[in-house]
Amino acid sequence: MQYRADRTGAELSVLGYGCLRFPRAGGRIDQDAVTAQIGEAVKLGVNYFDTAYIYPGSETALGEALRRLGCRDRVFLADKLPQYLIRSRAGAQKCFEEQLSRLGTDHIDFYLMHMLSDLAAWEKLCAMGIRDWLEELKAAGKVGRIGFSFHGDTTAFLQLLDAYDWDFCQIQYNYLDEHTQAGRRGLEAAAAKGIPVIIMEPLRGGRLITGLPDVARQRIAAHPSGRSAAGWGLRWLWDQPGVTCVLSGMNSLEMVRDNVRAAEDALPGCLSAEDHAFIDGLKADLQAAMRIGCTGCGYCQPCPAGVDIPGVFACYNRVSAEGRHVRSEYLRTTGLRRKGTGASQCVGCGKCEAHCPQHLPIRAALKDAARELEGPVYKLARAGVKILHLW
């Protein structure tokens, strides 16, 4: 494992563990699997673990895993205040205490304002006393470092960087999103100010692995390095000196081990000119096949009308490359159930768009997806399902 220092001199593993996508069994987080995977990650040198108040069950599962493993003092915990739900300093304190309880700890090493997307949101928090509250927590040793996670445009990110003396920040960044949201310009601006940058969605919610078109998969399989799709995506980030830690939502032992292998020589400048050209080719393959830039984060869920928005878009983005197989998958996952979850169920309420960190035109894209994926076979199958459930 390689490490990069933050502003305090603490050495963070270049590979961090994103805890949004823990493995599940029977509809619940599989605690035994989570503990085994976190144990393996810690053994292999991962020391940065990222969760959030709104990740269902994540804080509790992470805290329990660290308790079982007895390694809380060997890792850094990053957690997030859902600032968009906070209406008062007292409300923030209540939320923070709940987070400590879930995690089974007396302090949080890296504390973020979750989804802080513009300067106005930060100023609103300051007006209700949250800035002073954070600094008091830090002075008391309850919080080690204060930061924010960001989903917005580059201009807003640069304004936020100047609004406070942040200890760190977290941005979505990968080779497909090089010039969107904070982007390369934001990354380099943070680095210039000495602000460590934590990377989320480094593989675009898995799209840079499982969502690659066939031509890109063939490129990777034929490359003499033997590097995996994940390895290419991660190394593109580690090549950049402004990147401090890259979060990966690992949910299997194999994934943990593969990502750690990729991190073994992850130094700034680790990619050659030929490597960069290779990644540019993968990027071109993806852009040619993609319909909508959904990362599958799930912030748009639950949909009041029951639409599985991330699932719909996952199929929509793949259908042009994989055709019949994807249409069959879409039918199985959205149509063959009593309460369907397909795109055509959208009622246009817009709740999803209000919560989407990518600011995607979800309603319009769902209409396009319905036209593409819900042909005569799909509609006939849905009618059959409804009739069966009436009997």
Short mmCIF file of C-alpha atoms in Angstrom, two decimals:
data_model
loop_
_atom_site.label_atom_id
_atom_site.label_comp_id
_atom_site.label_asym_id
_atom_site.label_seq_id
_atom_site.Cartn_x
_atom_site.Cartn_y
_atom_site.Cartn_z
CA MET A 1 0.00 0.00 0.00
CA GLN A 2 1.10 3.53 -0.78
CA TYR A 3 0.28 6.49 1.47
CA ARG A 4 -0.07 10.24 1.02
CA ALA A 5 -0.03 12.78 3.83
CA ASP A 6 -2.83 15.18 4.72
CA ARG A 7 -2.35 18.65 6.17
CA THR A 8 -1.62 17.27 9.65
CA GLY A 9 1.01 14.85 8.37
CA ALA A 10 -1.25 11.82 8.84
CA GLU A 11 -0.51 9.14 6.26
CA LEU A 12 -3.67 8.10 4.40
CA SER A 13 -3.76 4.99 2.27
CA VAL A 14 -4.14 5.95 -1.38
CA LEU A 15 -6.96 3.40 -1.54
CA GLY A 16 -9.88 4.21 0.75
CA TYR A 17 -12.92 2.05 1.50
CA GLY A 18 -16.25 3.55 0.41
CA CYS A 19 -18.99 2.07 2.58
CA LEU A 20 -22.12 2.85 0.56
CA ARG A 21 -22.28 -0.47 -1.28
CA PHE A 22 -21.72 -3.08 1.43
CA PRO A 23 -22.74 -6.63 0.42
CA ARG A 24 -26.25 -7.72 1.33
CA ALA A 25 -27.99 -11.01 2.07
CA GLY A 26 -31.72 -11.41 2.55
CA GLY A 27 -32.26 -7.71 1.97
CA ARG A 28 -29.91 -6.68 4.79
CA ILE A 29 -26.25 -5.84 5.06
CA ASP A 30 -24.27 -9.07 5.47
CA GLN A 31 -22.32 -8.23 8.63
CA ASP A 32 -20.06 -11.27 8.49
CA ALA A 33 -19.08 -10.51 4.88
CA VAL A 34 -18.53 -6.83 5.72
CA THR A 35 -16.30 -7.74 8.66
CA ALA A 36 -14.26 -10.16 6.57
CA GLN A 37 -13.75 -7.62 3.79
CA ILE A 38 -12.83 -4.78 6.12
CA GLY A 39 -10.48 -7.08 7.98
CA GLU A 40 -8.76 -8.01 4.73
CA ALA A 41 -8.53 -4.37 3.69
CA VAL A 42 -6.97 -3.33 7.01
CA LYS A 43 -4.52 -6.25 6.83
CA LEU A 44 -3.46 -5.10 3.36
CA GLY A 45 -2.92 -1.50 4.49
CA VAL A 46 -6.20 0.34 3.85
CA ASN A 47 -6.72 2.84 6.67
CA TYR A 48 -9.41 5.27 5.42
CA PHE A 49 -13.09 4.30 5.69
CA ASP A 50 -15.86 6.57 4.42
CA THR A 51 -19.54 6.38 5.38
CA ALA A 52 -22.50 8.76 5.75
CA TYR A 53 -25.56 9.27 7.93
CA ILE A 54 -27.92 8.52 5.04
CA TYR A 55 -26.21 5.32 3.83
CA PRO A 56 -28.74 2.73 5.09
CA GLY A 57 -27.14 0.61 7.81
CA SER A 58 -23.61 1.57 6.79
CA GLU A 59 -22.45 3.39 9.93
CA THR A 60 -23.68 0.61 12.21
CA ALA A 61 -22.16 -2.14 10.06
CA LEU A 62 -18.82 -0.33 9.83
CA GLY A 63 -18.74 0.30 13.58
CA GLU A 64 -19.58 -3.33 14.34
CA ALA A 65 -16.88 -4.59 11.96
CA LEU A 66 -14.25 -2.40 13.60
CA ARG A 67 -15.42 -3.57 17.04
CA ARG A 68 -15.15 -7.23 16.08
CA LEU A 69 -11.75 -6.69 14.51
CA GLY A 70 -10.48 -4.53 17.37
CA CYS A 71 -8.84 -2.08 14.97
CA ARG A 72 -10.57 1.28 15.51
CA ASP A 73 -7.26 2.86 16.53
CA ARG A 74 -5.61 1.71 13.29
CA VAL A 75 -7.97 3.46 10.88
CA PHE A 76 -9.38 6.86 10.02
CA LEU A 77 -13.17 7.18 10.04
CA ALA A 78 -14.81 9.65 7.67
CA ASP A 79 -18.49 10.45 8.14
CA LYS A 80 -20.87 13.08 6.83
CA LEU A 81 -23.39 15.45 8.35
CA PRO A 82 -26.55 15.53 6.18
CA GLN A 83 -26.45 19.33 6.14
CA TYR A 84 -29.48 19.50 3.82
CA LEU A 85 -31.59 18.00 6.65
CA ILE A 86 -30.22 20.25 9.40
CA ARG A 87 -32.35 23.16 10.61
CA SER A 88 -30.51 24.10 13.81
CA ARG A 89 -27.33 23.62 15.78
CA ALA A 90 -29.24 21.37 18.18
CA GLY A 91 -30.34 19.23 15.26
CA ALA A 92 -26.75 18.90 14.09
CA GLN A 93 -25.62 17.88 17.57
CA LYS A 94 -28.34 15.23 17.79
CA CYS A 95 -27.32 13.82 14.43
CA PHE A 96 -23.63 13.79 15.39
CA GLU A 97 -24.31 11.95 18.63
CA GLU A 98 -26.33 9.37 16.73
CA GLN A 99 -23.43 8.89 14.35
CA LEU A 100 -20.99 8.33 17.20
CA SER A 101 -23.37 5.76 18.66
CA ARG A 102 -23.79 3.92 15.38
CA LEU A 103 -20.05 3.84 14.80
CA GLY A 104 -19.27 2.86 18.37
CA THR A 105 -16.62 5.55 18.75
CA ASP A 106 -16.02 8.77 20.66
CA HIS A 107 -14.65 10.75 17.74
CA ILE A 108 -14.75 11.02 13.94
CA ASP A 109 -11.43 11.66 12.24
CA PHE A 110 -12.74 13.28 9.03
CA TYR A 111 -16.11 15.01 9.21
CA LEU A 112 -17.76 16.31 6.05
CA MET A 113 -20.67 18.53 5.17
CA HIS A 114 -22.46 16.11 2.88
CA MET A 115 -23.33 17.27 -0.65
CA LEU A 116 -22.42 20.90 -0.09
CA SER A 117 -23.08 22.13 -3.61
CA ASP A 118 -22.77 25.92 -3.46
CA LEU A 119 -21.69 28.86 -1.36
CA ALA A 120 -25.26 29.74 -0.35
CA ALA A 121 -25.66 26.37 1.37
CA TRP A 122 -22.51 26.95 3.43
CA GLU A 123 -23.55 30.49 4.34
CA LYS A 124 -26.91 29.17 5.53
CA LEU A 125 -25.13 26.68 7.79
CA CYS A 126 -22.88 29.41 9.13
CA ALA A 127 -25.92 31.58 9.91
CA MET A 128 -27.38 28.85 12.11
CA GLY A 129 -24.11 28.41 14.00
CA ILE A 130 -22.85 25.22 12.37
CA ARG A 131 -19.41 26.62 11.60
CA ASP A 132 -18.85 27.54 15.25
CA TRP A 133 -20.25 24.17 16.32
CA LEU A 134 -17.82 22.32 14.06
CA GLU A 135 -14.87 24.25 15.39
CA GLU A 136 -15.95 23.51 18.97
CA LEU A 137 -16.15 19.80 18.14
CA LYS A 138 -12.69 19.98 16.65
CA ALA A 139 -11.26 21.82 19.66
CA ALA A 140 -12.78 19.16 21.94
CA GLY A 141 -11.24 16.31 19.93
CA LYS A 142 -14.62 15.00 18.81
CA VAL A 143 -13.80 15.79 15.18
CA GLY A 144 -10.31 15.61 13.74
CA ARG A 145 -10.71 17.46 10.45
CA ILE A 146 -13.50 19.47 8.81
CA GLY A 147 -14.32 19.11 5.13
CA PHE A 148 -17.10 18.87 2.59
CA SER A 149 -18.22 16.56 -0.20
CA PHE A 150 -19.22 18.25 -3.40
CA HIS A 151 -21.65 17.80 -6.27
CA GLY A 152 -21.99 20.97 -8.30
CA ASP A 153 -20.15 22.94 -10.97
CA THR A 154 -16.55 24.10 -11.02
CA THR A 155 -17.35 27.74 -10.25
CA ALA A 156 -19.29 26.81 -7.12
CA PHE A 157 -16.48 24.52 -6.00
CA LEU A 158 -13.87 27.25 -6.33
CA GLN A 159 -16.07 29.60 -4.29
CA LEU A 160 -16.44 27.02 -1.54
CA LEU A 161 -12.69 26.43 -1.43
CA ASP A 162 -12.24 30.12 -0.56
CA ALA A 163 -15.11 30.28 1.94
CA TYR A 164 -13.36 28.46 4.80
CA ASP A 165 -10.00 27.01 5.80
CA TRP A 166 -11.01 23.45 4.97
CA ASP A 167 -8.90 20.54 6.16
CA PHE A 168 -9.93 18.44 3.16
CA CYS A 169 -12.61 18.02 0.51
CA GLN A 170 -14.21 15.19 -1.44
CA ILE A 171 -15.15 15.29 -5.11
CA GLN A 172 -16.48 13.00 -7.82
CA TYR A 173 -13.68 12.53 -10.32
CA ASN A 174 -12.68 9.87 -12.83
CA TYR A 175 -11.40 9.68 -16.38
CA LEU A 176 -14.92 10.02 -17.77
CA ASP A 177 -15.76 13.00 -15.52
CA GLU A 178 -12.46 14.82 -15.97
CA HIS A 179 -14.11 18.15 -16.81
CA THR A 180 -17.49 17.97 -15.04
CA GLN A 181 -18.45 18.95 -11.48
CA ALA A 182 -15.28 20.10 -9.66
CA GLY A 183 -13.21 18.50 -12.42
CA ARG A 184 -9.49 18.70 -13.00
CA ARG A 185 -9.58 22.46 -12.53
CA GLY A 186 -11.11 22.06 -9.07
CA LEU A 187 -8.70 19.32 -8.10
CA GLU A 188 -5.70 21.41 -9.04
CA ALA A 189 -7.12 24.50 -7.28
CA ALA A 190 -7.53 22.52 -4.05
CA ALA A 191 -4.02 21.12 -4.37
CA ALA A 192 -2.65 24.64 -4.90
CA LYS A 193 -4.24 25.67 -1.59
CA GLY A 194 -2.79 22.61 0.15
CA ILE A 195 -6.21 21.04 0.65
CA PRO A 196 -6.17 17.21 0.47
CA VAL A 197 -8.67 15.80 -2.03
CA ILE A 198 -10.57 12.56 -1.46
CA ILE A 199 -11.99 11.04 -4.64
CA MET A 200 -15.44 9.44 -4.80
CA GLU A 201 -17.00 7.61 -7.75
CA PRO A 202 -13.54 6.82 -9.18
CA LEU A 203 -15.11 4.09 -11.33
CA ARG A 204 -18.42 5.90 -11.86
CA GLY A 205 -20.47 3.59 -9.69
CA GLY A 206 -18.90 0.56 -11.38
CA ARG A 207 -19.67 1.76 -14.91
CA LEU A 208 -15.95 1.89 -15.72
CA ILE A 209 -15.91 -1.86 -15.01
CA THR A 210 -19.21 -3.59 -15.69
CA GLY A 211 -20.57 -0.90 -17.99
CA LEU A 212 -17.72 -0.93 -20.47
CA PRO A 213 -18.74 -1.64 -24.08
CA ASP A 214 -17.36 -4.82 -25.62
CA VAL A 215 -14.71 -2.98 -27.62
CA ALA A 216 -13.27 -1.45 -24.42
CA ARG A 217 -13.30 -4.81 -22.64
CA GLN A 218 -11.42 -6.33 -25.54
CA ARG A 219 -8.83 -3.54 -25.38
CA ILE A 220 -8.24 -4.23 -21.69
CA ALA A 221 -8.08 -8.02 -22.12
CA ALA A 222 -5.50 -7.65 -24.89
CA HIS A 223 -3.24 -5.20 -23.04
CA PRO A 224 0.11 -6.79 -22.09
CA SER A 225 0.03 -5.33 -18.56
CA GLY A 226 -2.81 -7.64 -17.55
CA ARG A 227 -4.28 -4.70 -15.64
CA SER A 228 -8.00 -4.86 -14.80
CA ALA A 229 -10.58 -2.25 -15.77
CA ALA A 230 -10.61 -1.10 -12.14
CA GLY A 231 -6.84 -0.91 -12.12
CA TRP A 232 -6.80 1.41 -15.13
CA GLY A 233 -9.40 3.72 -13.61
CA LEU A 234 -7.72 3.88 -10.23
CA ARG A 235 -4.22 4.41 -11.59
CA TRP A 236 -5.44 7.29 -13.75
CA LEU A 237 -6.31 9.03 -10.48
CA TRP A 238 -3.22 8.05 -8.53
CA ASP A 239 -1.08 9.37 -11.36
CA GLN A 240 -2.14 12.87 -10.29
CA PRO A 241 -0.28 14.39 -7.32
CA GLY A 242 -3.31 16.39 -6.19
CA VAL A 243 -5.19 13.21 -5.35
CA THR A 244 -4.76 12.14 -1.72
CA CYS A 245 -7.05 9.12 -1.36
CA VAL A 246 -9.34 7.28 -3.78
CA LEU A 247 -12.51 5.68 -2.40
CA SER A 248 -13.67 2.38 -3.83
CA GLY A 249 -17.05 0.88 -2.92
CA MET A 250 -15.61 -2.60 -2.48
CA ASN A 251 -18.07 -5.41 -1.77
CA SER A 252 -16.10 -8.62 -2.18
CA LEU A 253 -12.76 -10.00 -1.02
CA GLU A 254 -11.69 -10.32 -4.65
CA MET A 255 -12.40 -6.63 -5.24
CA VAL A 256 -10.43 -5.64 -2.15
CA ARG A 257 -7.43 -7.66 -3.25
CA ASP A 258 -7.53 -6.49 -6.86
CA ASN A 259 -7.71 -2.83 -5.84
CA VAL A 260 -4.89 -3.22 -3.33
CA ARG A 261 -2.73 -4.81 -6.04
CA ALA A 262 -3.45 -1.80 -8.23
CA ALA A 263 -2.29 0.50 -5.41
CA GLU A 264 1.06 -1.20 -4.82
CA ASP A 265 3.06 1.22 -6.98
CA ALA A 266 0.49 4.01 -7.21
CA LEU A 267 2.85 6.98 -7.21
CA PRO A 268 2.29 10.35 -8.89
CA GLY A 269 3.37 10.01 -12.50
CA CYS A 270 2.84 6.24 -12.51
CA LEU A 271 1.27 6.30 -15.99
CA SER A 272 3.30 6.58 -19.17
CA ALA A 273 2.29 8.55 -22.26
CA GLU A 274 1.22 5.25 -23.81
CA ASP A 275 -0.92 4.50 -20.76
CA HIS A 276 -2.67 7.85 -21.07
CA ALA A 277 -3.34 7.20 -24.75
CA PHE A 278 -4.80 3.82 -23.85
CA ILE A 279 -7.18 5.38 -21.32
CA ASP A 280 -8.18 8.02 -23.86
CA GLY A 281 -9.23 5.13 -26.09
CA LEU A 282 -11.36 3.61 -23.33
CA LYS A 283 -12.95 7.00 -22.73
CA ALA A 284 -13.84 7.36 -26.39
CA ASP A 285 -15.40 3.88 -26.39
CA LEU A 286 -17.55 4.78 -23.38
CA GLN A 287 -18.66 8.14 -24.70
CA ALA A 288 -19.76 6.53 -27.92
CA ALA A 289 -21.99 4.06 -26.07
CA MET A 290 -23.38 6.17 -23.21
CA ARG A 291 -26.88 7.65 -23.16
CA ILE A 292 -27.02 9.31 -19.71
CA GLY A 293 -24.34 9.88 -17.07
CA CYS A 294 -25.95 8.05 -14.13
CA THR A 295 -23.45 6.71 -11.57
CA GLY A 296 -25.98 4.53 -9.74
CA CYS A 297 -25.51 6.40 -6.44
CA GLY A 298 -29.19 5.94 -5.54
CA TYR A 299 -29.79 9.44 -4.15
CA CYS A 300 -32.87 9.63 -6.40
CA GLN A 301 -34.45 6.71 -4.55
CA PRO A 302 -37.05 5.87 -3.43
CA CYS A 303 -39.16 7.06 -6.33
CA PRO A 304 -42.75 7.89 -5.26
CA ALA A 305 -43.99 6.04 -8.35
CA GLY A 306 -41.75 3.04 -7.74
CA VAL A 307 -39.36 3.51 -10.67
CA ASP A 308 -35.97 1.86 -10.18
CA ILE A 309 -34.18 4.84 -11.69
CA PRO A 310 -30.56 3.59 -11.36
CA GLY A 311 -31.59 0.17 -12.65
CA VAL A 312 -33.43 1.65 -15.62
CA PHE A 313 -30.48 3.84 -16.59
CA ALA A 314 -28.00 0.99 -16.18
CA CYS A 315 -29.90 -0.93 -18.85
CA TYR A 316 -30.51 2.15 -20.98
CA ASN A 317 -26.79 2.91 -21.14
CA ARG A 318 -25.95 -0.67 -22.14
CA VAL A 319 -28.72 -1.53 -24.56
CA SER A 320 -27.11 -0.10 -27.68
CA ALA A 321 -23.99 -2.21 -27.11
CA GLU A 322 -25.58 -5.41 -25.78
CA GLY A 323 -29.03 -5.42 -27.36
CA ARG A 324 -31.32 -8.38 -26.69
CA HIS A 325 -29.50 -9.51 -23.54
CA VAL A 326 -30.10 -6.14 -21.88
CA ARG A 327 -33.74 -5.98 -22.97
CA SER A 328 -34.27 -9.38 -21.37
CA GLU A 329 -32.51 -8.24 -18.21
CA TYR A 330 -34.65 -5.11 -18.10
CA LEU A 331 -37.82 -7.16 -18.39
CA ARG A 332 -36.72 -9.48 -15.59
CA THR A 333 -35.65 -6.73 -13.23
CA THR A 334 -38.44 -4.19 -13.78
CA GLY A 335 -41.36 -5.91 -15.49
CA LEU A 336 -41.82 -9.39 -14.10
CA ARG A 337 -43.01 -8.36 -10.66
CA ARG A 338 -46.35 -7.41 -9.21
CA LYS A 339 -45.38 -3.81 -8.77
CA GLY A 340 -43.28 -2.94 -11.78
CA THR A 341 -40.34 -0.58 -11.55
CA GLY A 342 -39.96 0.41 -15.20
CA ALA A 343 -39.37 3.83 -16.73
CA SER A 344 -42.93 4.26 -17.99
CA GLN A 345 -44.22 4.46 -14.41
CA CYS A 346 -42.65 7.91 -14.00
CA VAL A 347 -45.32 10.51 -13.17
CA GLY A 348 -43.03 13.48 -13.70
CA CYS A 349 -43.03 14.73 -10.10
CA GLY A 350 -39.36 15.79 -10.26
CA LYS A 351 -38.40 14.61 -6.77
CA CYS A 352 -35.56 12.58 -8.24
CA GLU A 353 -34.04 15.57 -10.04
CA ALA A 354 -34.06 17.61 -6.83
CA HIS A 355 -31.84 14.98 -5.18
CA CYS A 356 -29.62 13.98 -8.12
CA PRO A 357 -25.99 15.01 -7.44
CA GLN A 358 -25.30 14.81 -11.18
CA HIS A 359 -28.18 17.23 -11.97
CA LEU A 360 -29.38 14.85 -14.68
CA PRO A 361 -32.60 15.45 -16.70
CA ILE A 362 -34.06 12.26 -15.22
CA ARG A 363 -37.67 12.72 -16.29
CA ALA A 364 -36.82 13.29 -19.93
CA ALA A 365 -34.33 10.45 -19.92
CA LEU A 366 -36.89 8.07 -18.40
CA LYS A 367 -39.24 8.81 -21.30
CA ASP A 368 -36.45 8.03 -23.74
CA ALA A 369 -35.59 4.85 -21.83
CA ALA A 370 -39.21 3.71 -21.89
CA ARG A 371 -39.37 4.16 -25.65
CA GLU A 372 -36.12 2.23 -26.06
CA LEU A 373 -36.66 -0.61 -23.58
CA GLU A 374 -40.41 -1.10 -23.25
CA GLY A 375 -41.45 -2.46 -26.62
CA PRO A 376 -44.36 -4.78 -27.46
CA VAL A 377 -42.83 -7.81 -25.72
CA TYR A 378 -42.30 -5.87 -22.51
CA LYS A 379 -45.82 -4.43 -22.56
CA LEU A 380 -47.35 -7.86 -23.22
CA ALA A 381 -45.37 -9.36 -20.35
CA ARG A 382 -46.47 -6.57 -18.01
CA ALA A 383 -50.11 -7.12 -18.97
CA GLY A 384 -49.71 -10.82 -18.26
CA VAL A 385 -48.23 -10.16 -14.86
CA LYS A 386 -51.13 -7.86 -13.94
CA ILE A 387 -53.71 -10.46 -15.05
CA LEU A 388 -51.98 -13.21 -13.06
CA HIS A 389 -52.09 -11.09 -9.93
CA LEU A 390 -55.78 -10.38 -10.42
CA TRP A 391 -56.64 -14.09 -10.29
#
